[in-house]
Amino acid sequence: LVFYLHLPHPNTLLTNQTPQKNNLFSKSLNPQKIEKLISSQKPNSQNDTIFKNWNYLSSDLTEKILSYLPIRSIIIASSVCKNWNSIITSSSFTTKISTTKNKPWLFLCGQNSIFFKNNQAFAYDPNSNEWISLPISTLLSQDFFIGSNGFFFSTSSENFSFKPIFNGIWNQTSPSRFPRCNPLVGVYYNNDGPRFIVVGGVRFVGGLVDVEDRLAVEVYNPNLDSWELCPPLPADFRSGNSSQWLCSALLRKRLYVFGIYSCFVTCFDLDEHVWSEVETLRPPGILFSFLVTCRECLVLGGLCNLQSGPSFVLWKVDEKTMQEFSEIAIMPNELMCCLFDSDEDDRFASLKCVGLGNLVYVYNEEHYKSYPACVCEFTSEFGMCSWRKLPNLPASASKFHRVVSFCSAASLDNILVGARI
Amino acid sequence: MASSSKTEQKKMLILKSSEEEEFEIEESIAVQSGTIKNMVEDDFTLIPLPNVDTETLIKIIKYMKKHGEKTKSNEKDIEEFDKEFVKKSFTELKELVLAANYLHITSLIDLLCQAFADRIKNKSVKAIREIFGIPNDFTPEEEAEVYEQHKWAHEEGKEHIDHSAY
């Protein structure tokens, strides 16, 4: 059907239509059909609310809007009203968000040794590329502060305390065998709940601690509030055993402990409670390196002296042999220069690396540039990755004496436990 | 401008707003709306839209026209258009998203919902209630409980959450 309409301009508003115009359409429309059409579109009582009162959106639209929000804003939105709370806490919504916004967060905690009030904690949400400044109440004003996979830990000369990162309160454990500062802590799950394995970093009391005790290992069960003594870290690690010199990676039912400078590696079987032989993991040219879990594999990230100059390289490590490794990524030179741009020869000494899921984070723990950081993201296979710089920390980040970082999953369903009203 | 011979070959529709204003639009562009597409399949050429006012309909037609001429080469151009398109007041966005929802224009619904999310992210609970006109139906105890459970989200270290509703 073709219609010839005499219009001065196609975009002109047409008003006061003449009866002739209706005749042109009479072939396709009759009054009854028009009536049927209009009545099928007539707002029913539910639509009445929607279309007259612009304040309320349908739950489909509300859910769609909420699903575009970053996780922190979703949590805020769950306090807006009961309707939003029930949309957000519904299992279909939390499952959808947990699958789409599933990249592990980077937590950066700064300690000021003189004024505890200046301790700060920041969390980076890679799903929305934003930093969140965590409230002061997150941290205890204790001496040392660490985190791992879902929990914050705090140690002082008398106490060991823990708190789930996003919910709950600080809990003090019953006394452990050894007071700690700077231990490695890993969180794993047995059938009956979480366990915290604490390695090394034993606190000296007047220099009377036995050398062997520096390698002490204990496992804490939060459900029973009990500590279990485990075989100590192999003696090869005697020379450096606090988290300053060691890093750990949890993969399946094993905790790998790795010497950042020594390149010694060993793993602890969490079921059998046995340490493996100590091996050396040292790709050529390595100056120092970190062991992380990435994409369910062991990945080594280290500063290397390559022909082109110092570079940060990532290798995939073969768990079975702990000797074979293959290069999977190198940090682009521009990013290296961006993160470490002083003229000092030892400018890379402050490089730190953590990783989880499909992300490896690298940052500079020198404060003068407010802790610049970058991330390497692996997409489907290890062959494909992209590096990008993280946005700057919030302006309020001050100078810290010590910076601690770790990765942790931040999935909506875990965060919302107990949130339904 | 457009030569009359061109418009002769393309099938045109008339969209009529709730205020009885009529707008001519090519059928090939208008069928980006699932609702209009259904009516066209039922042989309608005058499409009454009693739930969409004139102002909103004009904006929607503009969107459909721009997206109707999408090619491989003008993706950037359309991105820019979309960015500018959502720079509107909350009231306008609300009316647009309701109309887009009614008209089943999927890409526009997604664009507007994303725009809403971008505007309310990092805002406080009070600001969000004001924007959407949602009354607080929690009891003080319930509200305190939810707030306490998720303190980390509601409070900031040293910055402040955005309490403005603009």
mmCIF file with all atom_site columns, C-alpha atoms in Angstrom, chain A residues 101-240:
data_model
loop_
_atom_site.group_PDB
_atom_site.id
_atom_site.type_symbol
_atom_site.label_atom_id
_atom_site.label_alt_id
_atom_site.label_comp_id
_atom_site.label_asym_id
_atom_site.label_entity_id
_atom_site.label_seq_id
_atom_site.pdbx_PDB_ins_code
_atom_site.Cartn_x
_atom_site.Cartn_y
_atom_site.Cartn_z
_atom_site.occupancy
_atom_site.B_iso_or_equiv
_atom_site.pdbx_formal_charge
_atom_site.auth_seq_id
_atom_site.auth_comp_id
_atom_site.auth_asym_id
_atom_site.auth_atom_id
_atom_site.pdbx_PDB_model_num
ATOM 1   C CA . LYS A 1 101 ? 30.673 -9.983  38.156 1.00 0.00 ? 101 LYS A CA 1
ATOM 2   C CA . ASN A 1 102 ? 33.069 -12.639 39.365 1.00 0.00 ? 102 ASN A CA 1
ATOM 3   C CA . LYS A 1 103 ? 36.535 -11.148 39.079 1.00 0.00 ? 103 LYS A CA 1
ATOM 4   C CA . PRO A 1 104 ? 38.537 -11.225 42.318 1.00 0.00 ? 104 PRO A CA 1
ATOM 5   C CA . TRP A 1 105 ? 39.097 -7.962  44.128 1.00 0.00 ? 105 TRP A CA 1
ATOM 6   C CA . LEU A 1 106 ? 42.444 -6.507  45.192 1.00 0.00 ? 106 LEU A CA 1
ATOM 7   C CA . PHE A 1 107 ? 42.660 -5.340  48.785 1.00 0.00 ? 107 PHE A CA 1
ATOM 8   C CA . LEU A 1 108 ? 45.323 -2.871  49.807 1.00 0.00 ? 108 LEU A CA 1
ATOM 9   C CA . CYS A 1 109 ? 45.792 -2.172  53.487 1.00 0.00 ? 109 CYS A CA 1
ATOM 10  C CA . GLY A 1 110 ? 48.079 0.541   54.725 1.00 0.00 ? 110 GLY A CA 1
ATOM 11  C CA . GLN A 1 111 ? 49.459 0.640   58.209 1.00 0.00 ? 111 GLN A CA 1
ATOM 12  C CA . ASN A 1 112 ? 50.822 3.620   60.006 1.00 0.00 ? 112 ASN A CA 1
ATOM 13  C CA . SER A 1 113 ? 53.087 2.326   62.765 1.00 0.00 ? 113 SER A CA 1
ATOM 14  C CA . ILE A 1 114 ? 52.769 5.446   64.863 1.00 0.00 ? 114 ILE A CA 1
ATOM 15  C CA . PHE A 1 115 ? 49.148 6.436   64.541 1.00 0.00 ? 115 PHE A CA 1
ATOM 16  C CA . PHE A 1 116 ? 46.777 3.488   64.262 1.00 0.00 ? 116 PHE A CA 1
ATOM 17  C CA . LYS A 1 117 ? 44.032 5.924   63.328 1.00 0.00 ? 117 LYS A CA 1
ATOM 18  C CA . ASN A 1 118 ? 45.766 6.469   60.043 1.00 0.00 ? 118 ASN A CA 1
ATOM 19  C CA . ASN A 1 119 ? 45.471 2.817   59.066 1.00 0.00 ? 119 ASN A CA 1
ATOM 20  C CA . GLN A 1 120 ? 43.379 2.501   55.952 1.00 0.00 ? 120 GLN A CA 1
ATOM 21  C CA . ALA A 1 121 ? 42.019 -0.246  53.784 1.00 0.00 ? 121 ALA A CA 1
ATOM 22  C CA . PHE A 1 122 ? 41.022 -0.021  50.142 1.00 0.00 ? 122 PHE A CA 1
ATOM 23  C CA . ALA A 1 123 ? 39.310 -2.492  47.887 1.00 0.00 ? 123 ALA A CA 1
ATOM 24  C CA . TYR A 1 124 ? 39.513 -2.506  44.095 1.00 0.00 ? 124 TYR A CA 1
ATOM 25  C CA . ASP A 1 125 ? 36.496 -3.882  42.236 1.00 0.00 ? 125 ASP A CA 1
ATOM 26  C CA . PRO A 1 126 ? 37.739 -5.002  38.800 1.00 0.00 ? 126 PRO A CA 1
ATOM 27  C CA . ASN A 1 127 ? 34.186 -5.547  37.555 1.00 0.00 ? 127 ASN A CA 1
ATOM 28  C CA . SER A 1 128 ? 33.508 -1.820  37.772 1.00 0.00 ? 128 SER A CA 1
ATOM 29  C CA . ASN A 1 129 ? 37.138 -0.604  37.694 1.00 0.00 ? 129 ASN A CA 1
ATOM 30  C CA . GLU A 1 130 ? 36.728 1.397   40.908 1.00 0.00 ? 130 GLU A CA 1
ATOM 31  C CA . TRP A 1 131 ? 38.404 1.696   44.286 1.00 0.00 ? 131 TRP A CA 1
ATOM 32  C CA . ILE A 1 132 ? 36.333 1.640   47.447 1.00 0.00 ? 132 ILE A CA 1
ATOM 33  C CA . SER A 1 133 ? 37.648 3.109   50.654 1.00 0.00 ? 133 SER A CA 1
ATOM 34  C CA . LEU A 1 134 ? 36.689 0.708   53.432 1.00 0.00 ? 134 LEU A CA 1
ATOM 35  C CA . PRO A 1 135 ? 35.500 2.244   56.678 1.00 0.00 ? 135 PRO A CA 1
ATOM 36  C CA . ILE A 1 136 ? 37.890 2.590   59.594 1.00 0.00 ? 136 ILE A CA 1
ATOM 37  C CA . SER A 1 137 ? 35.824 0.071   61.525 1.00 0.00 ? 137 SER A CA 1
ATOM 38  C CA . THR A 1 138 ? 37.096 -2.581  59.106 1.00 0.00 ? 138 THR A CA 1
ATOM 39  C CA . LEU A 1 139 ? 40.493 -2.542  60.759 1.00 0.00 ? 139 LEU A CA 1
ATOM 40  C CA . LEU A 1 140 ? 41.476 -3.242  64.289 1.00 0.00 ? 140 LEU A CA 1
ATOM 41  C CA . SER A 1 141 ? 44.145 -1.028  65.665 1.00 0.00 ? 141 SER A CA 1
ATOM 42  C CA . GLN A 1 142 ? 46.435 -3.970  66.116 1.00 0.00 ? 142 GLN A CA 1
ATOM 43  C CA . ASP A 1 143 ? 50.029 -4.376  65.220 1.00 0.00 ? 143 ASP A CA 1
ATOM 44  C CA . PHE A 1 144 ? 49.889 -6.462  62.102 1.00 0.00 ? 144 PHE A CA 1
ATOM 45  C CA . PHE A 1 145 ? 47.338 -6.942  59.514 1.00 0.00 ? 145 PHE A CA 1
ATOM 46  C CA . ILE A 1 146 ? 46.873 -9.486  56.739 1.00 0.00 ? 146 ILE A CA 1
ATOM 47  C CA . GLY A 1 147 ? 44.172 -10.981 54.632 1.00 0.00 ? 147 GLY A CA 1
ATOM 48  C CA . SER A 1 148 ? 43.360 -13.981 52.550 1.00 0.00 ? 148 SER A CA 1
ATOM 49  C CA . ASN A 1 149 ? 40.456 -15.295 50.583 1.00 0.00 ? 149 ASN A CA 1
ATOM 50  C CA . GLY A 1 150 ? 37.448 -13.843 52.338 1.00 0.00 ? 150 GLY A CA 1
ATOM 51  C CA . PHE A 1 151 ? 38.945 -12.868 55.702 1.00 0.00 ? 151 PHE A CA 1
ATOM 52  C CA . PHE A 1 152 ? 40.928 -10.134 57.394 1.00 0.00 ? 152 PHE A CA 1
ATOM 53  C CA . PHE A 1 153 ? 43.370 -11.209 60.085 1.00 0.00 ? 153 PHE A CA 1
ATOM 54  C CA . SER A 1 154 ? 44.993 -9.173  62.781 1.00 0.00 ? 154 SER A CA 1
ATOM 55  C CA . THR A 1 155 ? 47.776 -10.137 65.132 1.00 0.00 ? 155 THR A CA 1
ATOM 56  C CA . SER A 1 156 ? 49.116 -8.499  68.233 1.00 0.00 ? 156 SER A CA 1
ATOM 57  C CA . SER A 1 157 ? 51.461 -9.730  70.927 1.00 0.00 ? 157 SER A CA 1
ATOM 58  C CA . GLU A 1 158 ? 48.614 -11.476 72.724 1.00 0.00 ? 158 GLU A CA 1
ATOM 59  C CA . ASN A 1 159 ? 45.904 -12.096 70.171 1.00 0.00 ? 159 ASN A CA 1
ATOM 60  C CA . PHE A 1 160 ? 45.057 -13.502 66.825 1.00 0.00 ? 160 PHE A CA 1
ATOM 61  C CA . SER A 1 161 ? 41.793 -12.172 65.416 1.00 0.00 ? 161 SER A CA 1
ATOM 62  C CA . PHE A 1 162 ? 39.789 -12.644 62.257 1.00 0.00 ? 162 PHE A CA 1
ATOM 63  C CA . LYS A 1 163 ? 36.786 -11.152 60.529 1.00 0.00 ? 163 LYS A CA 1
ATOM 64  C CA . PRO A 1 164 ? 34.987 -11.991 57.282 1.00 0.00 ? 164 PRO A CA 1
ATOM 65  C CA . ILE A 1 165 ? 35.864 -9.173  54.907 1.00 0.00 ? 165 ILE A CA 1
ATOM 66  C CA . PHE A 1 166 ? 32.377 -7.990  54.102 1.00 0.00 ? 166 PHE A CA 1
ATOM 67  C CA . ASN A 1 167 ? 30.188 -8.992  56.988 1.00 0.00 ? 167 ASN A CA 1
ATOM 68  C CA . GLY A 1 168 ? 30.334 -9.734  60.633 1.00 0.00 ? 168 GLY A CA 1
ATOM 69  C CA . ILE A 1 169 ? 32.587 -8.580  63.407 1.00 0.00 ? 169 ILE A CA 1
ATOM 70  C CA . TRP A 1 170 ? 36.073 -9.224  64.650 1.00 0.00 ? 170 TRP A CA 1
ATOM 71  C CA . ASN A 1 171 ? 36.535 -12.466 66.550 1.00 0.00 ? 171 ASN A CA 1
ATOM 72  C CA . GLN A 1 172 ? 39.431 -13.187 68.793 1.00 0.00 ? 172 GLN A CA 1
ATOM 73  C CA . THR A 1 173 ? 40.674 -16.737 68.773 1.00 0.00 ? 173 THR A CA 1
ATOM 74  C CA . SER A 1 174 ? 41.623 -18.772 71.807 1.00 0.00 ? 174 SER A CA 1
ATOM 75  C CA . PRO A 1 175 ? 45.382 -18.487 72.347 1.00 0.00 ? 175 PRO A CA 1
ATOM 76  C CA . SER A 1 176 ? 47.564 -20.138 69.742 1.00 0.00 ? 176 SER A CA 1
ATOM 77  C CA . ARG A 1 177 ? 50.734 -21.972 70.637 1.00 0.00 ? 177 ARG A CA 1
ATOM 78  C CA . PHE A 1 178 ? 52.885 -19.214 69.193 1.00 0.00 ? 178 PHE A CA 1
ATOM 79  C CA . PRO A 1 179 ? 52.188 -15.498 69.128 1.00 0.00 ? 179 PRO A CA 1
ATOM 80  C CA . ARG A 1 180 ? 52.566 -14.249 65.601 1.00 0.00 ? 180 ARG A CA 1
ATOM 81  C CA . CYS A 1 181 ? 53.343 -11.201 63.643 1.00 0.00 ? 181 CYS A CA 1
ATOM 82  C CA . ASN A 1 182 ? 53.743 -11.278 59.870 1.00 0.00 ? 182 ASN A CA 1
ATOM 83  C CA . PRO A 1 183 ? 52.744 -14.924 59.334 1.00 0.00 ? 183 PRO A CA 1
ATOM 84  C CA . LEU A 1 184 ? 51.413 -16.324 56.114 1.00 0.00 ? 184 LEU A CA 1
ATOM 85  C CA . VAL A 1 185 ? 47.729 -17.136 56.409 1.00 0.00 ? 185 VAL A CA 1
ATOM 86  C CA . GLY A 1 186 ? 45.731 -19.270 54.040 1.00 0.00 ? 186 GLY A CA 1
ATOM 87  C CA . VAL A 1 187 ? 42.017 -19.999 54.141 1.00 0.00 ? 187 VAL A CA 1
ATOM 88  C CA . TYR A 1 188 ? 40.680 -23.323 52.919 1.00 0.00 ? 188 TYR A CA 1
ATOM 89  C CA . TYR A 1 189 ? 37.476 -25.259 53.357 1.00 0.00 ? 189 TYR A CA 1
ATOM 90  C CA . ASN A 1 190 ? 36.860 -28.713 54.722 1.00 0.00 ? 190 ASN A CA 1
ATOM 91  C CA . ASN A 1 191 ? 33.451 -30.332 54.607 1.00 0.00 ? 191 ASN A CA 1
ATOM 92  C CA . ASP A 1 192 ? 32.577 -28.838 57.945 1.00 0.00 ? 192 ASP A CA 1
ATOM 93  C CA . GLY A 1 193 ? 33.710 -25.286 57.338 1.00 0.00 ? 193 GLY A CA 1
ATOM 94  C CA . PRO A 1 194 ? 36.707 -23.004 56.897 1.00 0.00 ? 194 PRO A CA 1
ATOM 95  C CA . ARG A 1 195 ? 40.165 -23.486 58.322 1.00 0.00 ? 195 ARG A CA 1
ATOM 96  C CA . PHE A 1 196 ? 42.956 -20.960 58.703 1.00 0.00 ? 196 PHE A CA 1
ATOM 97  C CA . ILE A 1 197 ? 46.481 -22.244 58.256 1.00 0.00 ? 197 ILE A CA 1
ATOM 98  C CA . VAL A 1 198 ? 49.073 -19.982 59.817 1.00 0.00 ? 198 VAL A CA 1
ATOM 99  C CA . VAL A 1 199 ? 52.698 -20.382 58.808 1.00 0.00 ? 199 VAL A CA 1
ATOM 100 C CA . GLY A 1 200 ? 55.814 -18.825 60.297 1.00 0.00 ? 200 GLY A CA 1
ATOM 101 C CA . GLY A 1 201 ? 56.166 -15.210 61.378 1.00 0.00 ? 201 GLY A CA 1
ATOM 102 C CA . VAL A 1 202 ? 56.450 -16.117 65.034 1.00 0.00 ? 202 VAL A CA 1
ATOM 103 C CA . ARG A 1 203 ? 56.813 -13.164 67.324 1.00 0.00 ? 203 ARG A CA 1
ATOM 104 C CA . PHE A 1 204 ? 60.000 -12.934 69.303 1.00 0.00 ? 204 PHE A CA 1
ATOM 105 C CA . VAL A 1 205 ? 59.664 -12.446 72.993 1.00 0.00 ? 205 VAL A CA 1
ATOM 106 C CA . GLY A 1 206 ? 62.901 -11.075 74.338 1.00 0.00 ? 206 GLY A CA 1
ATOM 107 C CA . GLY A 1 207 ? 64.881 -13.098 71.785 1.00 0.00 ? 207 GLY A CA 1
ATOM 108 C CA . LEU A 1 208 ? 64.277 -16.360 73.585 1.00 0.00 ? 208 LEU A CA 1
ATOM 109 C CA . VAL A 1 209 ? 62.369 -18.088 70.834 1.00 0.00 ? 209 VAL A CA 1
ATOM 110 C CA . ASP A 1 210 ? 63.886 -21.311 69.610 1.00 0.00 ? 210 ASP A CA 1
ATOM 111 C CA . VAL A 1 211 ? 65.037 -21.120 66.005 1.00 0.00 ? 211 VAL A CA 1
ATOM 112 C CA . GLU A 1 212 ? 62.875 -24.042 64.940 1.00 0.00 ? 212 GLU A CA 1
ATOM 113 C CA . ASP A 1 213 ? 59.763 -22.320 66.232 1.00 0.00 ? 213 ASP A CA 1
ATOM 114 C CA . ARG A 1 214 ? 60.100 -19.632 63.626 1.00 0.00 ? 214 ARG A CA 1
ATOM 115 C CA . LEU A 1 215 ? 58.888 -22.220 61.161 1.00 0.00 ? 215 LEU A CA 1
ATOM 116 C CA . ALA A 1 216 ? 55.903 -23.212 63.278 1.00 0.00 ? 216 ALA A CA 1
ATOM 117 C CA . VAL A 1 217 ? 52.636 -24.046 61.566 1.00 0.00 ? 217 VAL A CA 1
ATOM 118 C CA . GLU A 1 218 ? 49.181 -24.203 63.136 1.00 0.00 ? 218 GLU A CA 1
ATOM 119 C CA . VAL A 1 219 ? 45.694 -24.673 61.773 1.00 0.00 ? 219 VAL A CA 1
ATOM 120 C CA . TYR A 1 220 ? 42.727 -22.917 63.360 1.00 0.00 ? 220 TYR A CA 1
ATOM 121 C CA . ASN A 1 221 ? 39.145 -24.168 63.234 1.00 0.00 ? 221 ASN A CA 1
ATOM 122 C CA . PRO A 1 222 ? 36.728 -21.247 63.755 1.00 0.00 ? 222 PRO A CA 1
ATOM 123 C CA . ASN A 1 223 ? 33.786 -23.564 64.449 1.00 0.00 ? 223 ASN A CA 1
ATOM 124 C CA . LEU A 1 224 ? 35.531 -25.181 67.397 1.00 0.00 ? 224 LEU A CA 1
ATOM 125 C CA . ASP A 1 225 ? 37.770 -22.236 68.283 1.00 0.00 ? 225 ASP A CA 1
ATOM 126 C CA . SER A 1 226 ? 40.690 -24.624 68.476 1.00 0.00 ? 226 SER A CA 1
ATOM 127 C CA . TRP A 1 227 ? 44.250 -24.698 67.213 1.00 0.00 ? 227 TRP A CA 1
ATOM 128 C CA . GLU A 1 228 ? 46.055 -27.741 65.890 1.00 0.00 ? 228 GLU A CA 1
ATOM 129 C CA . LEU A 1 229 ? 49.822 -27.886 65.736 1.00 0.00 ? 229 LEU A CA 1
ATOM 130 C CA . CYS A 1 230 ? 51.197 -29.087 62.414 1.00 0.00 ? 230 CYS A CA 1
ATOM 131 C CA . PRO A 1 231 ? 54.626 -30.122 61.183 1.00 0.00 ? 231 PRO A CA 1
ATOM 132 C CA . PRO A 1 232 ? 56.812 -27.012 60.858 1.00 0.00 ? 232 PRO A CA 1
ATOM 133 C CA . LEU A 1 233 ? 57.977 -25.463 57.617 1.00 0.00 ? 233 LEU A CA 1
ATOM 134 C CA . PRO A 1 234 ? 61.043 -27.309 56.272 1.00 0.00 ? 234 PRO A CA 1
ATOM 135 C CA . ALA A 1 235 ? 64.326 -26.020 57.697 1.00 0.00 ? 235 ALA A CA 1
ATOM 136 C CA . ASP A 1 236 ? 65.470 -24.647 54.334 1.00 0.00 ? 236 ASP A CA 1
ATOM 137 C CA . PHE A 1 237 ? 63.210 -21.697 55.025 1.00 0.00 ? 237 PHE A CA 1
ATOM 138 C CA . ARG A 1 238 ? 64.936 -20.877 58.283 1.00 0.00 ? 238 ARG A CA 1
ATOM 139 C CA . SER A 1 239 ? 66.548 -17.699 57.066 1.00 0.00 ? 239 SER A CA 1
ATOM 140 C CA . GLY A 1 240 ? 63.389 -15.840 56.143 1.00 0.00 ? 240 GLY A CA 1
#
